[in-house]
């Protein structure tokens, strides 16, 4: 089976408090509330002459609109790793929230891989509710509909084989169609959770993140992520700054990219 190199590329940062990262109350609220910032990533999978990008991040103008510190265009981060975004053939969209799908125009050659139920969720009845729609940008959702009409979206219905050694897994929870990516590496099965677990603490302590469609699916998802990976250490959360500390920096790209495999 093909073994891939996997990289996390940090492109943005946001300072917030721990109490904003866990559902509150006795079941998980943080009694010792303090700073607990988020990093924002896209991920590159490379091997066997192919490159797969997971998520496309947001742009600098969107960072200003949302009050997030934008550090670099995700395509610039990819370029620093020798990956030309304009030539990438496959982009997995973990879900359609603004911080995961914002730059898909930078990938004109790519097929976009999305779960059926994520498009259903982002265009359906739940978007009438502010608490479900506020992390979506309507123009990006409409943009994805346009890509469907251009035949550039490949839909997946649940767990799905992407190519030798790479599979997609419907986790749900955070959004209806949240999907994670499993990759075969020299160190065994690695799982890019994306927002199936924002932080290590969400999955390790079973303390769900508060932006959630289904708490039940989110909690079940933590166990599912572990079951897909070679070990619990092989699950990479979607927004935890610890990722930049736990994995070795790519030489010359300290603070920008780490190697996960
Ligand atoms: Zn996110």
mmCIF file of C-alpha atoms and ligand atoms in Angstrom:
data_model
loop_
_atom_site.group_PDB
_atom_site.id
_atom_site.type_symbol
_atom_site.label_atom_id
_atom_site.label_comp_id
_atom_site.label_asym_id
_atom_site.label_seq_id
_atom_site.Cartn_x
_atom_site.Cartn_y
_atom_site.Cartn_z
ATOM 1 C CA UNK A 1 0.000 0.000 0.000
ATOM 2 C CA UNK A 2 1.225 3.503 -0.759
ATOM 3 C CA UNK A 3 2.772 5.365 2.170
ATOM 4 C CA UNK A 4 2.285 9.120 2.165
ATOM 5 C CA UNK A 5 3.977 12.143 3.695
ATOM 6 C CA UNK A 6 1.505 14.363 5.560
ATOM 7 C CA UNK A 7 1.955 18.024 6.476
ATOM 8 C CA UNK A 8 -0.034 20.530 8.534
ATOM 9 C CA UNK A 9 0.295 24.110 7.290
ATOM 10 C CA UNK A 10 -0.692 26.861 9.709
ATOM 11 C CA UNK A 11 -2.269 29.868 8.020
ATOM 12 C CA UNK A 12 -4.162 31.774 10.745
ATOM 13 C CA UNK A 13 -4.557 32.228 14.477
ATOM 14 C CA UNK A 14 -7.262 33.367 16.887
ATOM 15 C CA UNK A 15 -7.081 34.186 20.574
ATOM 16 C CA UNK A 16 -10.027 33.083 22.683
ATOM 17 C CA UNK A 17 -10.802 31.671 26.116
ATOM 18 C CA UNK A 18 -11.057 28.010 27.109
ATOM 19 C CA UNK A 19 -14.715 28.412 28.049
ATOM 20 C CA UNK A 20 -15.454 29.105 24.373
ATOM 21 C CA UNK A 21 -13.998 25.742 23.329
ATOM 22 C CA UNK A 22 -16.139 23.392 25.400
ATOM 23 C CA UNK A 23 -19.839 22.978 26.012
ATOM 24 C CA UNK A 24 -20.339 24.635 29.376
ATOM 25 C CA UNK A 25 -21.820 23.535 32.692
ATOM 26 C CA UNK A 26 -20.919 20.739 35.072
ATOM 27 C CA UNK A 27 -20.390 18.248 32.234
ATOM 28 C CA UNK A 28 -17.446 20.054 30.708
ATOM 29 C CA UNK A 29 -17.261 23.761 31.380
ATOM 30 C CA UNK A 30 -13.825 24.969 32.316
ATOM 31 C CA UNK A 31 -13.605 26.065 35.945
ATOM 32 C CA UNK A 32 -10.124 27.440 35.284
ATOM 33 C CA UNK A 33 -10.998 29.615 32.345
ATOM 34 C CA UNK A 34 -7.930 31.042 30.644
ATOM 35 C CA UNK A 35 -6.532 31.740 27.196
ATOM 36 C CA UNK A 36 -6.918 28.844 24.757
ATOM 37 C CA UNK A 37 -6.174 30.045 21.232
ATOM 38 C CA UNK A 38 -6.949 28.330 17.938
ATOM 39 C CA UNK A 39 -4.599 27.759 15.030
ATOM 40 C CA UNK A 40 -5.999 27.316 11.528
ATOM 41 C CA UNK A 41 -4.550 24.707 9.178
ATOM 42 C CA UNK A 42 -4.737 23.155 5.765
ATOM 43 C CA UNK A 43 -3.146 19.747 5.226
ATOM 44 C CA UNK A 44 -1.040 18.307 2.399
ATOM 45 C CA UNK A 45 -0.828 14.571 1.650
ATOM 46 C CA UNK A 46 1.917 13.629 -0.795
ATOM 47 C CA UNK A 47 3.164 10.347 -2.209
ATOM 48 C CA UNK A 48 3.212 8.070 -5.230
ATOM 49 C CA UNK A 49 3.463 11.145 -7.484
ATOM 50 C CA UNK A 50 0.188 12.601 -6.255
ATOM 51 C CA UNK A 51 -0.839 15.453 -3.985
ATOM 52 C CA UNK A 52 -4.120 15.643 -2.061
ATOM 53 C CA UNK A 53 -4.983 18.814 -0.146
ATOM 54 C CA UNK A 54 -7.405 18.695 2.783
ATOM 55 C CA UNK A 55 -9.374 21.946 3.169
ATOM 56 C CA UNK A 56 -8.604 25.320 1.610
ATOM 57 C CA UNK A 57 -8.729 27.773 4.537
ATOM 58 C CA UNK A 58 -9.956 31.365 4.433
ATOM 59 C CA UNK A 59 -8.652 34.501 2.729
ATOM 60 C CA UNK A 60 -7.208 37.663 4.321
ATOM 61 C CA UNK A 61 -10.435 39.667 3.719
ATOM 62 C CA UNK A 62 -12.463 36.898 5.367
ATOM 63 C CA UNK A 63 -10.046 36.955 8.310
ATOM 64 C CA UNK A 64 -10.732 40.675 8.727
ATOM 65 C CA UNK A 65 -14.483 40.134 8.483
ATOM 66 C CA UNK A 66 -14.376 37.355 11.089
ATOM 67 C CA UNK A 67 -11.798 38.995 13.371
ATOM 68 C CA UNK A 68 -9.162 36.279 12.835
ATOM 69 C CA UNK A 69 -5.439 36.876 12.442
ATOM 70 C CA UNK A 70 -4.572 35.803 8.891
ATOM 71 C CA UNK A 71 -0.898 34.844 8.600
ATOM 72 C CA UNK A 72 -0.526 33.706 4.992
ATOM 73 C CA UNK A 73 -2.589 32.465 2.095
ATOM 74 C CA UNK A 74 -2.878 28.666 2.373
ATOM 75 C CA UNK A 75 -1.674 28.424 -1.237
ATOM 76 C CA UNK A 76 1.499 30.264 -0.180
ATOM 77 C CA UNK A 77 2.034 27.733 2.602
ATOM 78 C CA UNK A 78 1.598 24.936 0.066
ATOM 79 C CA UNK A 79 4.026 26.655 -2.303
ATOM 80 C CA UNK A 80 6.663 26.699 0.437
ATOM 81 C CA UNK A 81 6.323 22.897 0.474
ATOM 82 C CA UNK A 82 6.723 22.752 -3.307
ATOM 83 C CA UNK A 83 3.020 22.226 -4.014
ATOM 84 C CA UNK A 84 1.391 24.362 -6.720
ATOM 85 C CA UNK A 85 -2.270 24.836 -5.672
ATOM 86 C CA UNK A 86 -3.315 25.592 -9.254
ATOM 87 C CA UNK A 87 -2.275 22.071 -10.311
ATOM 88 C CA UNK A 88 -3.649 20.008 -7.414
ATOM 89 C CA UNK A 89 -6.103 17.396 -8.699
ATOM 90 C CA UNK A 90 -7.898 16.412 -5.486
ATOM 91 C CA UNK A 91 -9.074 18.618 -2.614
ATOM 92 C CA UNK A 92 -10.995 17.085 0.270
ATOM 93 C CA UNK A 93 -13.418 19.540 1.883
ATOM 94 C CA UNK A 94 -13.898 18.291 5.450
ATOM 95 C CA UNK A 95 -16.981 20.512 5.811
ATOM 96 C CA UNK A 96 -18.229 23.827 4.405
ATOM 97 C CA UNK A 97 -17.486 26.179 7.306
ATOM 98 C CA UNK A 98 -15.772 29.390 6.187
ATOM 99 C CA UNK A 99 -12.394 28.439 7.654
ATOM 100 C CA UNK A 100 -12.230 25.188 5.651
ATOM 101 C CA UNK A 101 -13.630 26.045 2.222
ATOM 102 C CA UNK A 102 -12.887 29.743 1.615
ATOM 103 C CA UNK A 103 -10.192 29.593 -1.065
ATOM 104 C CA UNK A 104 -11.400 26.844 -3.336
ATOM 105 C CA UNK A 105 -11.010 29.151 -6.368
ATOM 106 C CA UNK A 106 -7.236 28.843 -5.847
ATOM 107 C CA UNK A 107 -7.553 25.193 -6.921
ATOM 108 C CA UNK A 108 -8.929 25.451 -10.479
ATOM 109 C CA UNK A 109 -7.755 21.979 -11.509
ATOM 110 C CA UNK A 110 -9.128 20.156 -8.504
ATOM 111 C CA UNK A 111 -12.031 17.836 -7.989
ATOM 112 C CA UNK A 112 -13.601 18.763 -4.642
ATOM 113 C CA UNK A 113 -14.550 15.846 -2.395
ATOM 114 C CA UNK A 114 -17.556 16.464 -0.169
ATOM 115 C CA UNK A 115 -20.066 14.413 1.794
ATOM 116 C CA UNK A 116 -23.622 14.334 0.417
ATOM 117 C CA UNK A 117 -25.114 15.285 3.773
ATOM 118 C CA UNK A 118 -22.814 18.301 4.184
ATOM 119 C CA UNK A 119 -24.284 19.914 1.063
ATOM 120 C CA UNK A 120 -27.744 18.903 2.260
ATOM 121 C CA UNK A 121 -27.081 20.541 5.644
ATOM 122 C CA UNK A 122 -25.557 23.744 4.230
ATOM 123 C CA UNK A 123 -28.442 24.294 1.800
ATOM 124 C CA UNK A 124 -31.309 22.904 3.842
ATOM 125 C CA UNK A 125 -33.716 23.731 6.631
ATOM 126 C CA UNK A 126 -31.176 24.096 9.442
ATOM 127 C CA UNK A 127 -29.604 27.160 7.820
ATOM 128 C CA UNK A 128 -32.692 29.085 8.833
ATOM 129 C CA UNK A 129 -31.204 29.067 12.329
ATOM 130 C CA UNK A 130 -28.401 31.505 13.125
ATOM 131 C CA UNK A 131 -26.693 29.068 15.494
ATOM 132 C CA UNK A 132 -26.286 26.544 12.646
ATOM 133 C CA UNK A 133 -25.457 28.940 9.811
ATOM 134 C CA UNK A 134 -23.103 31.448 11.428
ATOM 135 C CA UNK A 135 -19.914 29.527 10.585
ATOM 136 C CA UNK A 136 -21.044 29.225 6.945
ATOM 137 C CA UNK A 137 -20.678 31.937 4.313
ATOM 138 C CA UNK A 138 -23.609 31.885 1.917
ATOM 139 C CA UNK A 139 -21.482 32.984 -1.053
ATOM 140 C CA UNK A 140 -19.123 30.058 -0.452
ATOM 141 C CA UNK A 141 -22.011 27.609 -0.226
ATOM 142 C CA UNK A 142 -23.445 29.082 -3.457
ATOM 143 C CA UNK A 143 -19.949 28.855 -4.960
ATOM 144 C CA UNK A 144 -19.899 25.156 -4.141
ATOM 145 C CA UNK A 145 -23.284 24.733 -5.831
ATOM 146 C CA UNK A 146 -21.750 26.371 -8.934
ATOM 147 C CA UNK A 147 -18.881 23.857 -8.805
ATOM 148 C CA UNK A 148 -21.481 21.072 -8.721
ATOM 149 C CA UNK A 149 -22.961 22.457 -11.953
ATOM 150 C CA UNK A 150 -19.435 22.474 -13.429
ATOM 151 C CA UNK A 151 -19.120 18.787 -12.501
ATOM 152 C CA UNK A 152 -16.164 19.537 -10.248
ATOM 153 C CA UNK A 153 -17.573 18.093 -7.013
ATOM 154 C CA UNK A 154 -17.381 14.408 -6.231
ATOM 155 C CA UNK A 155 -19.883 13.481 -3.577
ATOM 156 C CA UNK A 156 -19.272 10.756 -1.025
ATOM 157 C CA UNK A 157 -21.956 8.979 0.958
ATOM 158 C CA UNK A 158 -20.390 7.879 4.234
ATOM 159 C CA UNK A 159 -17.048 6.097 4.367
ATOM 160 C CA UNK A 160 -15.347 6.158 1.002
ATOM 161 C CA UNK A 161 -12.136 5.090 -0.714
ATOM 162 C CA UNK A 162 -10.288 8.063 -2.245
ATOM 163 C CA UNK A 163 -7.223 6.286 -3.592
ATOM 164 C CA UNK A 164 -4.784 3.611 -2.491
ATOM 165 C CA UNK A 165 -4.015 4.323 1.165
ATOM 166 C CA UNK A 166 -6.391 7.287 1.581
ATOM 167 C CA UNK A 167 -10.018 7.058 2.727
ATOM 168 C CA UNK A 168 -12.736 9.487 3.815
ATOM 169 C CA UNK A 169 -14.917 8.913 6.874
ATOM 170 C CA UNK A 170 -18.222 10.545 7.670
ATOM 171 C CA UNK A 171 -18.095 11.566 11.344
ATOM 172 C CA UNK A 172 -20.848 14.190 11.599
ATOM 173 C CA UNK A 173 -21.385 15.905 14.955
ATOM 174 C CA UNK A 174 -19.783 19.320 14.420
ATOM 175 C CA UNK A 175 -21.755 19.613 11.180
ATOM 176 C CA UNK A 176 -24.071 17.046 9.609
ATOM 177 C CA UNK A 177 -21.537 16.085 6.953
ATOM 178 C CA UNK A 178 -18.234 16.533 8.781
ATOM 179 C CA UNK A 179 -15.673 14.101 7.321
ATOM 180 C CA UNK A 180 -12.189 13.078 8.438
ATOM 181 C CA UNK A 181 -9.368 11.652 6.329
ATOM 182 C CA UNK A 182 -7.371 8.491 7.004
ATOM 183 C CA UNK A 183 -3.921 8.182 5.428
ATOM 184 C CA UNK A 184 -1.436 5.310 5.340
ATOM 185 C CA UNK A 185 2.024 6.542 6.396
ATOM 186 C CA UNK A 186 5.392 5.049 7.308
ATOM 187 C CA UNK A 187 4.155 5.236 10.922
ATOM 188 C CA UNK A 188 0.817 3.520 10.264
ATOM 189 C CA UNK A 189 -2.702 4.906 9.863
ATOM 190 C CA UNK A 190 -2.864 8.631 10.512
ATOM 191 C CA UNK A 191 -6.235 10.390 10.865
ATOM 192 C CA UNK A 192 -6.712 14.052 9.981
ATOM 193 C CA UNK A 193 -9.718 14.718 12.183
ATOM 194 C CA UNK A 194 -10.221 18.306 11.029
ATOM 195 C CA UNK A 195 -13.095 19.637 13.138
ATOM 196 C CA UNK A 196 -14.312 16.234 14.280
ATOM 197 C CA UNK A 197 -12.084 17.294 17.208
ATOM 198 C CA UNK A 198 -10.878 20.898 17.336
ATOM 199 C CA UNK A 199 -8.433 20.276 20.204
ATOM 200 C CA UNK A 200 -6.763 17.226 21.738
ATOM 201 C CA UNK A 201 -8.779 18.006 24.879
ATOM 202 C CA UNK A 202 -12.130 17.648 23.082
ATOM 203 C CA UNK A 203 -11.522 14.023 22.119
ATOM 204 C CA UNK A 204 -9.205 12.971 24.948
ATOM 205 C CA UNK A 205 -11.466 14.262 27.718
ATOM 206 C CA UNK A 206 -14.799 13.804 25.891
ATOM 207 C CA UNK A 207 -15.598 17.501 26.258
ATOM 208 C CA UNK A 208 -17.512 18.495 23.112
ATOM 209 C CA UNK A 209 -16.871 21.707 21.207
ATOM 210 C CA UNK A 210 -19.859 24.108 21.419
ATOM 211 C CA UNK A 211 -20.403 24.648 17.677
ATOM 212 C CA UNK A 212 -22.287 21.436 17.100
ATOM 213 C CA UNK A 213 -25.095 19.945 15.047
ATOM 214 C CA UNK A 214 -25.316 16.689 17.053
ATOM 215 C CA UNK A 215 -23.612 16.204 20.421
ATOM 216 C CA UNK A 216 -24.271 12.452 20.251
ATOM 217 C CA UNK A 217 -22.540 12.099 16.889
ATOM 218 C CA UNK A 218 -19.687 14.356 18.035
ATOM 219 C CA UNK A 219 -18.996 12.221 21.119
ATOM 220 C CA UNK A 220 -19.306 8.946 19.174
ATOM 221 C CA UNK A 221 -16.957 10.512 16.624
ATOM 222 C CA UNK A 222 -14.125 10.763 19.138
ATOM 223 C CA UNK A 223 -14.147 6.982 19.561
ATOM 224 C CA UNK A 224 -14.495 6.484 15.833
ATOM 225 C CA UNK A 225 -11.415 8.649 15.159
ATOM 226 C CA UNK A 226 -9.363 6.541 17.572
ATOM 227 C CA UNK A 227 -10.617 3.311 16.000
ATOM 228 C CA UNK A 228 -9.470 4.475 12.558
ATOM 229 C CA UNK A 229 -5.934 5.411 13.654
ATOM 230 C CA UNK A 230 -2.851 3.305 14.427
ATOM 231 C CA UNK A 231 -2.943 4.750 17.961
ATOM 232 C CA UNK A 232 -4.682 7.651 19.729
ATOM 233 C CA UNK A 233 -1.523 9.673 19.041
ATOM 234 C CA UNK A 234 -2.162 9.246 15.314
ATOM 235 C CA UNK A 235 -5.292 11.433 15.418
ATOM 236 C CA UNK A 236 -4.549 15.055 14.458
ATOM 237 C CA UNK A 237 -7.075 17.644 15.713
ATOM 238 C CA UNK A 238 -8.244 20.499 13.507
ATOM 239 C CA UNK A 239 -7.327 23.635 15.432
ATOM 240 C CA UNK A 240 -4.967 22.784 18.296
ATOM 241 C CA UNK A 241 -1.769 24.914 18.536
ATOM 242 C CA UNK A 242 -0.151 21.861 20.215
ATOM 243 C CA UNK A 243 0.074 20.283 16.761
ATOM 244 C CA UNK A 244 2.847 22.783 15.966
ATOM 245 C CA UNK A 245 4.716 21.634 19.094
ATOM 246 C CA UNK A 246 4.148 17.887 19.015
ATOM 247 C CA UNK A 247 5.372 17.386 15.464
ATOM 248 C CA UNK A 248 8.715 18.349 13.918
ATOM 249 C CA UNK A 249 8.853 21.529 11.884
ATOM 250 C CA UNK A 250 9.745 21.268 8.227
ATOM 251 C CA UNK A 251 13.321 22.567 7.953
ATOM 252 C CA UNK A 252 13.245 26.273 7.163
ATOM 253 C CA UNK A 253 9.467 26.465 7.774
ATOM 254 C CA UNK A 254 9.456 26.677 11.560
ATOM 255 C CA UNK A 255 6.130 28.027 12.798
ATOM 256 C CA UNK A 256 4.564 27.437 9.370
ATOM 257 C CA UNK A 257 4.570 23.710 8.572
ATOM 258 C CA UNK A 258 5.073 20.479 10.515
ATOM 259 C CA UNK A 259 5.399 16.931 9.290
ATOM 260 C CA UNK A 260 2.760 14.601 10.739
ATOM 261 C CA UNK A 261 3.774 11.154 9.500
HETATM 262 ZN ZN1 LIG B 1 -12.709 24.917 11.734
#
